[in-house]
XYZ file of C-alpha atoms in Angstrom:
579
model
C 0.000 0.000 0.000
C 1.027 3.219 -0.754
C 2.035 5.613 2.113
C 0.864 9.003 3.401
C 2.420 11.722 1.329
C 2.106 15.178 1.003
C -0.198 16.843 -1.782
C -0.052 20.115 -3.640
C -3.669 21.947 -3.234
C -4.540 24.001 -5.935
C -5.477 27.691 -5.391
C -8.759 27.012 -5.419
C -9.464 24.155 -3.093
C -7.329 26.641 -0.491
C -9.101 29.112 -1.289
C -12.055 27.015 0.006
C -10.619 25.222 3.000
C -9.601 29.137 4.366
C -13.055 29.783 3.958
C -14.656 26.947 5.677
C -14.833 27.840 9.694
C -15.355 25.588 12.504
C -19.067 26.341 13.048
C -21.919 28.337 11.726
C -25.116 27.630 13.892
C -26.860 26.187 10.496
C -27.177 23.196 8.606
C -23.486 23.935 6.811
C -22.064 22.649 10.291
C -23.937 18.912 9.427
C -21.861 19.613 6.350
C -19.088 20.161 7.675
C -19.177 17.289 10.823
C -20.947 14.625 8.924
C -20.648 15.143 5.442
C -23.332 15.645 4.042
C -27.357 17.820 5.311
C -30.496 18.437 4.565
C -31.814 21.849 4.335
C -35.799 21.858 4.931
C -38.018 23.714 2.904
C -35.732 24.888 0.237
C -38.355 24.943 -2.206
C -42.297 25.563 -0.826
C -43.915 22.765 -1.234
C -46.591 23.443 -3.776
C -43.517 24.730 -6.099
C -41.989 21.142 -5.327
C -45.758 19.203 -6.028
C -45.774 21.250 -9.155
C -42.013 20.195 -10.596
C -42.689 16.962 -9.531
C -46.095 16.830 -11.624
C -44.184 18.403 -14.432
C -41.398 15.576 -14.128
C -43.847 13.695 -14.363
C -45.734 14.867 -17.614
C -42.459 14.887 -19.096
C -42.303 11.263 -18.980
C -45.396 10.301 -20.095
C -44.772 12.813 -22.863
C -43.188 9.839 -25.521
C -46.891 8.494 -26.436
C -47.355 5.377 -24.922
C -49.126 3.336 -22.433
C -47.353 4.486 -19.886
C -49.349 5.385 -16.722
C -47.779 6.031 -13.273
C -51.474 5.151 -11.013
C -51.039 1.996 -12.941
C -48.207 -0.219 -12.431
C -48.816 -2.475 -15.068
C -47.706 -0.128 -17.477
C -44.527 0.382 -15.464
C -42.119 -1.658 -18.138
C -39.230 -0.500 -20.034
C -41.073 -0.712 -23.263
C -43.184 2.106 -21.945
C -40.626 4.254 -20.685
C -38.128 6.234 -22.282
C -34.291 4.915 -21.972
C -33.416 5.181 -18.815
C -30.018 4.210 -16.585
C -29.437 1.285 -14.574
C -29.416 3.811 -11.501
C -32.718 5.096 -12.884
C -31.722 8.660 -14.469
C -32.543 10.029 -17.040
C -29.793 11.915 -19.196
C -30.919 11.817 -22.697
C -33.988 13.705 -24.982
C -32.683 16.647 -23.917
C -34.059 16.130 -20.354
C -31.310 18.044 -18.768
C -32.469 21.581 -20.115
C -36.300 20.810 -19.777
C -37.750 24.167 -18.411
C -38.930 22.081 -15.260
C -35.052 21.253 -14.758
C -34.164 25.263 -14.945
C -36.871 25.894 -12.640
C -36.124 23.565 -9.937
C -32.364 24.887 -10.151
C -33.013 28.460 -10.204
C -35.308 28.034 -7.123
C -34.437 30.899 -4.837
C -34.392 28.527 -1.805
C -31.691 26.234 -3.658
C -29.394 29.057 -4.845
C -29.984 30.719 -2.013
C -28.027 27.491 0.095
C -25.478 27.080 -2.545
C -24.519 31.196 -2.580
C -24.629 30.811 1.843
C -22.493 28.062 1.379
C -19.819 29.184 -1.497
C -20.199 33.190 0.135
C -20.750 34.297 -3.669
C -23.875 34.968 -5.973
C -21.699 34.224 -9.402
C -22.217 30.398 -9.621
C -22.225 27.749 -12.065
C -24.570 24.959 -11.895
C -24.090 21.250 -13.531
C -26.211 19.985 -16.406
C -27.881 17.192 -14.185
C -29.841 14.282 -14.407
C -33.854 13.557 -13.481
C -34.142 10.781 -11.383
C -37.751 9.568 -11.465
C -37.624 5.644 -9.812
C -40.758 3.644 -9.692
C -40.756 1.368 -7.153
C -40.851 -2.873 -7.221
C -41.276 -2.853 -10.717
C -41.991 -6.692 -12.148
C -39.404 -6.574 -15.295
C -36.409 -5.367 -13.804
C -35.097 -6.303 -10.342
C -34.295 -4.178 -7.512
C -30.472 -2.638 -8.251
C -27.811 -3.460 -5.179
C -26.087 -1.294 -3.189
C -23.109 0.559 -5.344
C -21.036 3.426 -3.088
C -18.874 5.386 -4.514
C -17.082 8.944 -4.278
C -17.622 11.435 -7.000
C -13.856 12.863 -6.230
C -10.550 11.587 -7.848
C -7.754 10.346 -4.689
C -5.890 13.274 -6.626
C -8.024 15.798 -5.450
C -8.051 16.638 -2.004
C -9.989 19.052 0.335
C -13.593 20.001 -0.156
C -13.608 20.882 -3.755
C -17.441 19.678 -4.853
C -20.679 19.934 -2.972
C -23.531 17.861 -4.682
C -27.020 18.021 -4.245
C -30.656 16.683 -4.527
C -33.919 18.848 -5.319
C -36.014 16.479 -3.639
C -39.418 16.503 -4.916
C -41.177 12.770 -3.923
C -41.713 11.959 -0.343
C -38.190 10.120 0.974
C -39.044 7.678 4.073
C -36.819 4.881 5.530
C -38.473 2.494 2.863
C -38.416 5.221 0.080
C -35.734 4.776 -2.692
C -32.944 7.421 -2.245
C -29.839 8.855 -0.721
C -27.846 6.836 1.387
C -24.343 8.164 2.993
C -21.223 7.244 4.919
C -21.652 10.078 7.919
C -18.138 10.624 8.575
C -16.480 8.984 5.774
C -15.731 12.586 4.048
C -13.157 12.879 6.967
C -11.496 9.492 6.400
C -11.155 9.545 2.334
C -7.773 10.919 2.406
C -6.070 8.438 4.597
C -8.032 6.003 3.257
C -6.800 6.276 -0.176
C -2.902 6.737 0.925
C -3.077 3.938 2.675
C -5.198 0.882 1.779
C -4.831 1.815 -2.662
C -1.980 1.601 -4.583
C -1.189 5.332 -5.890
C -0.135 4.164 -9.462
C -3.387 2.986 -9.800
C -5.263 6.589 -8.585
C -7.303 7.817 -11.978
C -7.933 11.186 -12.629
C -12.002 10.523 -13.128
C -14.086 11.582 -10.630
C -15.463 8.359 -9.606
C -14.257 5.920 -7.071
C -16.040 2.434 -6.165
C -15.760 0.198 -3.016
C -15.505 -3.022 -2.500
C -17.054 -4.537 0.579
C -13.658 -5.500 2.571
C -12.945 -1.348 1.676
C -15.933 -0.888 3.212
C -15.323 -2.269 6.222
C -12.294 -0.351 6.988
C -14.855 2.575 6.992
C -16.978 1.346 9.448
C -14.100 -0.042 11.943
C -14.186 4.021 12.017
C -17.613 4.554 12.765
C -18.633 5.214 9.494
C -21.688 3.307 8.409
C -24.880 3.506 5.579
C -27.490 5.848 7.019
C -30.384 6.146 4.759
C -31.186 10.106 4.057
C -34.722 11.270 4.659
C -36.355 13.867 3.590
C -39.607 15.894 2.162
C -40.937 17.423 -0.890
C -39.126 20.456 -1.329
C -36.114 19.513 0.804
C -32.459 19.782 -0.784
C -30.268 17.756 0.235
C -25.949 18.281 -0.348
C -23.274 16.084 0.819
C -19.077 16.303 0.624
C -18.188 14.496 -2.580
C -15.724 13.011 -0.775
C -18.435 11.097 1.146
C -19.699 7.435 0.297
C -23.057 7.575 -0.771
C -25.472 5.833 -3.339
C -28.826 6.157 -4.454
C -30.948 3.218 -2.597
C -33.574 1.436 -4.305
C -37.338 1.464 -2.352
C -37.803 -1.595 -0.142
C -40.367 -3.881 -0.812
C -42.457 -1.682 1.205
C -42.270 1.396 -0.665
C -45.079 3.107 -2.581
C -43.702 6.523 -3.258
C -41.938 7.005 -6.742
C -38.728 9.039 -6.298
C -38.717 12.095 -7.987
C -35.313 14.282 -7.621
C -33.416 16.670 -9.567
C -29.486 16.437 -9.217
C -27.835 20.135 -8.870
C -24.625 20.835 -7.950
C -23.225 24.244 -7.656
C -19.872 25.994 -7.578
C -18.544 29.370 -8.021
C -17.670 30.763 -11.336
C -14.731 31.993 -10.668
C -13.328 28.243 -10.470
C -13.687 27.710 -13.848
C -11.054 28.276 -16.483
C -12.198 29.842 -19.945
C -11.225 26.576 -21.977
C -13.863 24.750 -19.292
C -16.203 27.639 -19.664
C -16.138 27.032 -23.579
C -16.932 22.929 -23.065
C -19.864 23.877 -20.595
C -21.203 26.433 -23.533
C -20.798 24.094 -26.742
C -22.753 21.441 -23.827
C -25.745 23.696 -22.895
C -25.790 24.854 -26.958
C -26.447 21.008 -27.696
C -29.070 21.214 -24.643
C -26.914 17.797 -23.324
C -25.524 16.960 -20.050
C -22.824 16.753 -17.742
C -21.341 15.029 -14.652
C -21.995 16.409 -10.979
C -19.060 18.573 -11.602
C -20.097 22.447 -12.403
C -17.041 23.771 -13.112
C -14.345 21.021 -13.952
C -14.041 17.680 -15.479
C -16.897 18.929 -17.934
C -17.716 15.817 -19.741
C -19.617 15.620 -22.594
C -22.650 13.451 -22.117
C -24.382 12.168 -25.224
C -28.007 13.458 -25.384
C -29.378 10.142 -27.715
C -30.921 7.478 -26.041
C -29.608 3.932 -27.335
C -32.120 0.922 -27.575
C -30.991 -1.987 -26.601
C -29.819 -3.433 -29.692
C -27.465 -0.621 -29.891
C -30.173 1.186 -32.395
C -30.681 5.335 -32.052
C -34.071 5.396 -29.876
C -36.809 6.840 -32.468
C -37.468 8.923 -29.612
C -34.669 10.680 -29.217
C -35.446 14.830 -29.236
C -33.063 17.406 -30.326
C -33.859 19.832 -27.866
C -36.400 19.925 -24.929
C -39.865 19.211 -24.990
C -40.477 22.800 -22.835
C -37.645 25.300 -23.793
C -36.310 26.734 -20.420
C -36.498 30.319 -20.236
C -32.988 32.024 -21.285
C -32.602 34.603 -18.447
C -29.710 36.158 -17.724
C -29.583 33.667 -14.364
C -30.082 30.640 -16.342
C -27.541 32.057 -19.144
C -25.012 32.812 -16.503
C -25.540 29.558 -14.434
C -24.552 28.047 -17.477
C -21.583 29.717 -18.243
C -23.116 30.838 -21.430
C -23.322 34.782 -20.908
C -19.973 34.760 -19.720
C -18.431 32.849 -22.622
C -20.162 35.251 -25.307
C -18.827 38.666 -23.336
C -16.182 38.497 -21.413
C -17.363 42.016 -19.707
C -20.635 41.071 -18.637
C -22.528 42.445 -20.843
C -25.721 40.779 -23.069
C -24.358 38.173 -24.960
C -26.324 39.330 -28.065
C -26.617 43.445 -27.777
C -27.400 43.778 -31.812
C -29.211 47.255 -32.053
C -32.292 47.397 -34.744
C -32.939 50.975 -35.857
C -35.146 51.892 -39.213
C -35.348 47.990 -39.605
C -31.516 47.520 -39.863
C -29.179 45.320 -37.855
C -26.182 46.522 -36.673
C -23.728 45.861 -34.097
C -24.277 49.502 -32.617
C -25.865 49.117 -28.551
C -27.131 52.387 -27.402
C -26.325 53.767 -24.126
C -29.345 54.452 -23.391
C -30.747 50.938 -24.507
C -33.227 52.481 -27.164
C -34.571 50.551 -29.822
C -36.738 51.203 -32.925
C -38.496 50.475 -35.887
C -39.936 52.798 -38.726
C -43.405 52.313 -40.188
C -41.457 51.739 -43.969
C -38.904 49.498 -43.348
C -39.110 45.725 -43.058
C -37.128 43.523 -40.761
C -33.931 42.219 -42.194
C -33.828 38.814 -43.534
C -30.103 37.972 -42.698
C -27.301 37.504 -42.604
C -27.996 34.154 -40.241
C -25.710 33.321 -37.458
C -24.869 29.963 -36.217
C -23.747 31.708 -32.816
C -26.072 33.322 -31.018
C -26.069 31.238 -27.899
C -29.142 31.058 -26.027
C -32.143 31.990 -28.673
C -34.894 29.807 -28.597
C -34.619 29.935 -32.279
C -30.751 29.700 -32.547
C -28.567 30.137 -35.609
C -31.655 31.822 -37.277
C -31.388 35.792 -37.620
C -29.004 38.510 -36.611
C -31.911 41.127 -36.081
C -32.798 41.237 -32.945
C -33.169 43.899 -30.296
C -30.642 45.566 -27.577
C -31.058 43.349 -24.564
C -30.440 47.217 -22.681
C -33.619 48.374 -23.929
C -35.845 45.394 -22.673
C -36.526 43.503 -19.166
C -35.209 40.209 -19.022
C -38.992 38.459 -19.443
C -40.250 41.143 -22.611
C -36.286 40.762 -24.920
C -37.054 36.845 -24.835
C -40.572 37.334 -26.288
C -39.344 39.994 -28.712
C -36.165 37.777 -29.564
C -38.738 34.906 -30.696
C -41.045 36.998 -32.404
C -38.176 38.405 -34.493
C -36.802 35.183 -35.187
C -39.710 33.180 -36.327
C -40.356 35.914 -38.673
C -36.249 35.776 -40.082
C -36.975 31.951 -40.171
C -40.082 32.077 -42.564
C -38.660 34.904 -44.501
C -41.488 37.107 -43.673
C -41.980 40.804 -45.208
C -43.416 42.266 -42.020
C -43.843 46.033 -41.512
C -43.443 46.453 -37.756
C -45.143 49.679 -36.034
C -43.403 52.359 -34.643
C -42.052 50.939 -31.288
C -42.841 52.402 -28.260
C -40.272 53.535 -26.106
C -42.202 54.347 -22.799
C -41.873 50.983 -22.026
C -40.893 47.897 -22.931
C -43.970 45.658 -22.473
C -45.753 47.949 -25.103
C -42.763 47.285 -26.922
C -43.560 43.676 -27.157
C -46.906 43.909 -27.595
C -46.802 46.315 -30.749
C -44.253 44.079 -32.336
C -46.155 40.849 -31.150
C -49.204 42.353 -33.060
C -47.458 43.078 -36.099
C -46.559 39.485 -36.311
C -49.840 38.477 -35.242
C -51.463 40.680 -38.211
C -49.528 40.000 -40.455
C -50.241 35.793 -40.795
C -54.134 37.365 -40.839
C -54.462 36.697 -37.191
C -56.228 39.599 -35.535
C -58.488 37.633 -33.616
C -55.411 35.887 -32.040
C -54.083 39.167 -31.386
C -57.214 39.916 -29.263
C -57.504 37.142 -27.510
C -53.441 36.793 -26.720
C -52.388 40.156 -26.051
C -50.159 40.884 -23.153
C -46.961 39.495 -22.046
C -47.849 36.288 -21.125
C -50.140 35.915 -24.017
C -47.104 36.541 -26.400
C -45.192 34.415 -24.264
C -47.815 31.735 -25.311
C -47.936 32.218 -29.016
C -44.139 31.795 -29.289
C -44.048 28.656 -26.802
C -47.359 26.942 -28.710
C -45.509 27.570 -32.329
C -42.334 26.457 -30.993
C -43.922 23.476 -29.747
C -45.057 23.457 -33.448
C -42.037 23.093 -35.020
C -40.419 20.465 -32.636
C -43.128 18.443 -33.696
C -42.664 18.662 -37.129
C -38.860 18.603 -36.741
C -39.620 15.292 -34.927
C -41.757 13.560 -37.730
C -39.133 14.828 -40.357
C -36.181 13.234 -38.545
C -37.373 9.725 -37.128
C -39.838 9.295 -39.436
C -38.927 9.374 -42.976
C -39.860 12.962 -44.135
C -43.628 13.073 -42.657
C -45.023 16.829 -41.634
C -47.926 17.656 -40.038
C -51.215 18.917 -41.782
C -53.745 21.021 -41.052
C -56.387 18.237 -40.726
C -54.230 16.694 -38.230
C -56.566 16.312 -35.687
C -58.573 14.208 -37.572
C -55.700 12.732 -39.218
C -52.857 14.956 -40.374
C -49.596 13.223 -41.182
C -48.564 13.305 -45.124
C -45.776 12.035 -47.283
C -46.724 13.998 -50.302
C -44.914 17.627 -51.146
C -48.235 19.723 -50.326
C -46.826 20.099 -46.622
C -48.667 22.826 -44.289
C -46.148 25.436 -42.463
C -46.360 25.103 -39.130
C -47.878 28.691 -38.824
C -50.761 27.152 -41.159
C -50.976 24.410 -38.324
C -51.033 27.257 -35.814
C -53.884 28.719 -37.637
C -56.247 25.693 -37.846
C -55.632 24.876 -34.605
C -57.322 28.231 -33.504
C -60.211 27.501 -35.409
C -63.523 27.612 -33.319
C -62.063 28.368 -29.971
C -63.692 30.431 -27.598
C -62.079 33.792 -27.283
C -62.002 33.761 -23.465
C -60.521 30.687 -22.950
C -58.557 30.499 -26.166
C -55.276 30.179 -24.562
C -55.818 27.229 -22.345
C -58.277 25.393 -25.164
C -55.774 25.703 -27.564
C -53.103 24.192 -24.845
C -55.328 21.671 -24.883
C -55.793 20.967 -27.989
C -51.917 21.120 -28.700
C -51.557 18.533 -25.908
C -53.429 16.302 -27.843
C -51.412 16.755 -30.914
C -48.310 16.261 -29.858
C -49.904 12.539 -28.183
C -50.845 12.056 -31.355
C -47.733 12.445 -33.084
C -45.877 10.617 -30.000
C -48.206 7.889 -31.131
C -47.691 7.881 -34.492
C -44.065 8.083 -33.970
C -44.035 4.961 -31.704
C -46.814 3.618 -34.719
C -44.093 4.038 -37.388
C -41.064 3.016 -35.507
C -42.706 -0.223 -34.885
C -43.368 -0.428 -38.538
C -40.192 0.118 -39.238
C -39.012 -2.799 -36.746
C -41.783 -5.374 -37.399
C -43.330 -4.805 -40.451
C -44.817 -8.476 -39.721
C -47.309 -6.544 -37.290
C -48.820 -4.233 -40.743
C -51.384 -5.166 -43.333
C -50.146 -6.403 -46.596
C -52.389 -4.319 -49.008
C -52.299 -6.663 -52.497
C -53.693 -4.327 -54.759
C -51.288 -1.714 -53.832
C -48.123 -3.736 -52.797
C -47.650 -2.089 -49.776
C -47.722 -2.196 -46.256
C -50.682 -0.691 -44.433
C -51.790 0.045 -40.612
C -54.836 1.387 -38.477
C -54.589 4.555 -37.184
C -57.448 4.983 -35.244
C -57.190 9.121 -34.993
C -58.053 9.400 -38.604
C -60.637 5.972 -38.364
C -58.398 4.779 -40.983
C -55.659 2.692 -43.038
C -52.416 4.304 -43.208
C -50.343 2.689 -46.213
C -46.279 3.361 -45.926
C -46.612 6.048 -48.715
C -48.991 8.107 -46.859
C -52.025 7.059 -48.937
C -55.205 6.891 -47.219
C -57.567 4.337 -47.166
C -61.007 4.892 -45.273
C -62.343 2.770 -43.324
């Protein structure tokens, strides 16, 4: 075995040990003593029943059986790909709005900036960890401890943590730690492992003889309990895993993984990984601000196939704020002095690289909005790569720039000759609204105008034709060149060249809704569609697979299935046959 030697400690990691002090009358003392704490009512609980729910929709969100008050439907086949320590790190789940939320709860950064003394943090690109309990096709997973710290590393230098959003009892699946260990890592690695075979990865596992060196020192399993909204954080030096429920259990875990750190520990060649990573809307390790690893956003079948499933970016975009943008390293990467990452001034319909200092921002009744040229780099737009018009971030609060940033882009992206109003300048909500109803107007929507009109109404229209797209985008890539149509909801999917924009789809949608309630019928009604297309998705992939389980049509020499949304045979070609 190797013996005791000295280490070098990087700047960092002292500056962090000189800042840790012997007591602080909170929970960063459990931190500190044991390794690892829980800190109550981090997020209020109805936030943390309403991520959870969200969590929740997301993965019943892939269109099939899958229903979590039954367990019958609780098989792999029904669930998207998930990890053999039941996370989910692909379809883009990392950057799902819910995710954002949960991290940039003001309880949760509030812990992290007590516990780092700074309000300029980074946050990892996490997992969701959503395990249903005693399920009949796969067996319970074992105990696996481990360290999330290389034997290289030494001091405090990563603090993870747990959103916890599911009720976490004795017989609940879910943290389990080593209360002590933390203290004992050190000397445990000099002198019961062989130094030349120490790895630089941030992952260590025990055996069960290692193991029991730990607890001749006291340090034992202690299973972590906790409630909805609780966060719990733990020493990455200490041994933990995530249990599996007893036998017992009825609760299905629901957590978020978050771990922060501050900024300033990051080097610009790490900040750059963690940018081209949050572009790509893919995930990382615990780690915030080192060993950024690149984790691969597609989901793998088990034959080693892409999953059919698979999404190129998240099912709800997260809202680009300047918190999220910064807790991602984004902002930072793009400006090195802090300022908006995209600060492109628009004046008499022209882009130019001109911000004002006094953050104005217009638009003359004769000139149209530019259609180019496109960039590939503006980090952060919900319609990235598309336009370079858009307006000074200076001029607009953080919630009315991303609305106008959308509204501009969709436009650049179909190519649109719009004639925006005069802006206002007395404010920017009127601002957003003026341009949101030249857009409106312009597709011959006025009665959308009326009945969405106001911030969050805008907000709306950009999320619901977003959501438009991604399906489309979804149908092109996993299944053969199919779009949506705008008789979709009786049975919409077509082969042929005749392919509806997705603003047409917007506009049939709307038909017959009641103007009062337009906004949540038609959230309803785009619920539906994208089942449908998750359905027809799953419908096609099978085809693909098994084409045993389709109709041989004779007459046409093709392969044909039911689709019951259109009461109807669907032949490979996209040919129709009624029932």
């Amino acid at each position: 075995m190797a013996t005791a030697t000295a280490q070098t400690i990087t700047d960092n990691e002292s500056r962090v040990l000189k800042n840790i002090q012997a007591t602080y009358g909170d929970w960063r003392d459990d931190l500190i003593r044991h390794g690892y704490a829980v800190i109550k009512n981090a997020i209020p609980a109805e936030r943390a029943a309403s991520l959870r729910a969200r969590a929740h929709a997301w993965l019943t969100s892939f269109g099939t059986p899958l229903d979590l008050s039954d367990r019958s439907t609780w098989t792999s086949a029904n669930l998207p790909v998930q990890s053999k320590i039941n996370t989910f790190n692909a379809y883009c789940v990392p950057h799902e709005r819910f995710m954002w939320d949960a991290r940039t709860e003001p309880g949760v950064l509030a812990a992290f900036e007590t516990l780092w003394g700074t309000r300029d943090l980074l946050v990892s690109f996490d997992a969701l960890n959503v395990t249903l309990p005693n399920r009949a096709d796969r067996p319970a997973k074992g105990a696996w401890p481990h360290v999330d710290q290389s034997p290289f590393r030494r001091g405090l230098c990563c603090v993870q943590g747990v959103i916890n959003l599911s009720p976490s009892g004795p017989e609940d699946g879910g943290l389990v730690v080593f209360p002590g260990s933390h203290a004992l890592l050190h000397d445990f690695f000099d002198t019961q492992t062989d130094r030349a075979a120490w790895q630089r990865r941030d992952l260590y596992m025990f055996t069960e003889p290692e193991l029991e060196w730990f607890a001749a020192r006291g340090a034992v399993p202690h299973k972590v309990c906790a409630e909805p909204g609780d966060l719990l954080v733990w020493d990455s030096r200490t041994v933990h895993w995530g249990a599996e429920p007893s036998a017992r259990s009825r609760e299905v875990r629901t957590v978020v993984y978050a771990s922060y750190a501050p900024a300033a520990w990051a080097s610009e060649q790490q900040l750059a990984e963690k940018a081209k990573i949050f572009k790509r809307w893919a995930g990382t390790t615990h780690w915030p601000h080192d060993n950024i690893v690149f984790r691969d956003g597609r989901a793998k079948l088990e034959d080693g196939s892409d999953d059919p499933r698979n999404r190129s970016e998240p099912r709800e975009m997260p809202v680009l704020s300047d918190q999220v943008l910064k807790l991602a390293g984004a902002r930072r990467l793009h400006s090195a002095n802090s300022q908006p990452y995209s600060n492109l001034h628009v004046v008499g319909g022209v882009a130019a690289d001109k911000p004002s200092p006094h953050g104005e921002a217009s638009a003359d009744t004769h000139s149209r909005i530019p259609k180019g040229p496109y960039r590939l780099d503006k980090l952060g737009s919900r319609f990235e790569g598309f336009s370079a018009a858009t307006l000074s971030r200076s001029f607009c609060d953080d919630h009315s720039s991303q609305t106008t940033f959308a509204l501009f882009d969709m436009a650049l992206e179909r190519k649109a000759d719009i004639r925006p109003p005069i802006a206002s300048k007395r404010d920017s909500e009127s601002f957003g609204l003026s341009l949101g109803a030249a857009k409106l107007a312009t597709a011959n929507e006025a009665l959308r105008a009326g009945m969405l009109i106001g911030s969050k109404g805008l907000e709306q229209y950009v999320d619901y034709v977003h959501r438009i797209r991604a399906l489309n985008k979804r149908l092109a890539e996993y299944c053969s060149g199919w779009r949506l149509t705008t008789d979709f909801p009786h049975f919409g999917c077509t082969k042929t060249t005749a392919v509806a924009e997705s603003d047409g789809i917007f506009e049939h949608l709307f038909d017959h809704l009641n103007p009062p309630n337009a906004a949540e019928e038609l959230g309803d009604r785009l619920k539906e569609l994208e089942c449908a297309v998750g359905q027809f998705c799953a419908q096609y992939a099978q085809f693909k697979q098994e084409q045993s389980t389709w109709h041989w049509d004779e007459s046409r020499q093709t392969y044909c299935s039911w689709f019951p949304q259109g009461n109807c045979w669907i032949c490979e070609d996209g040919t129709k046959i009624p029932a």
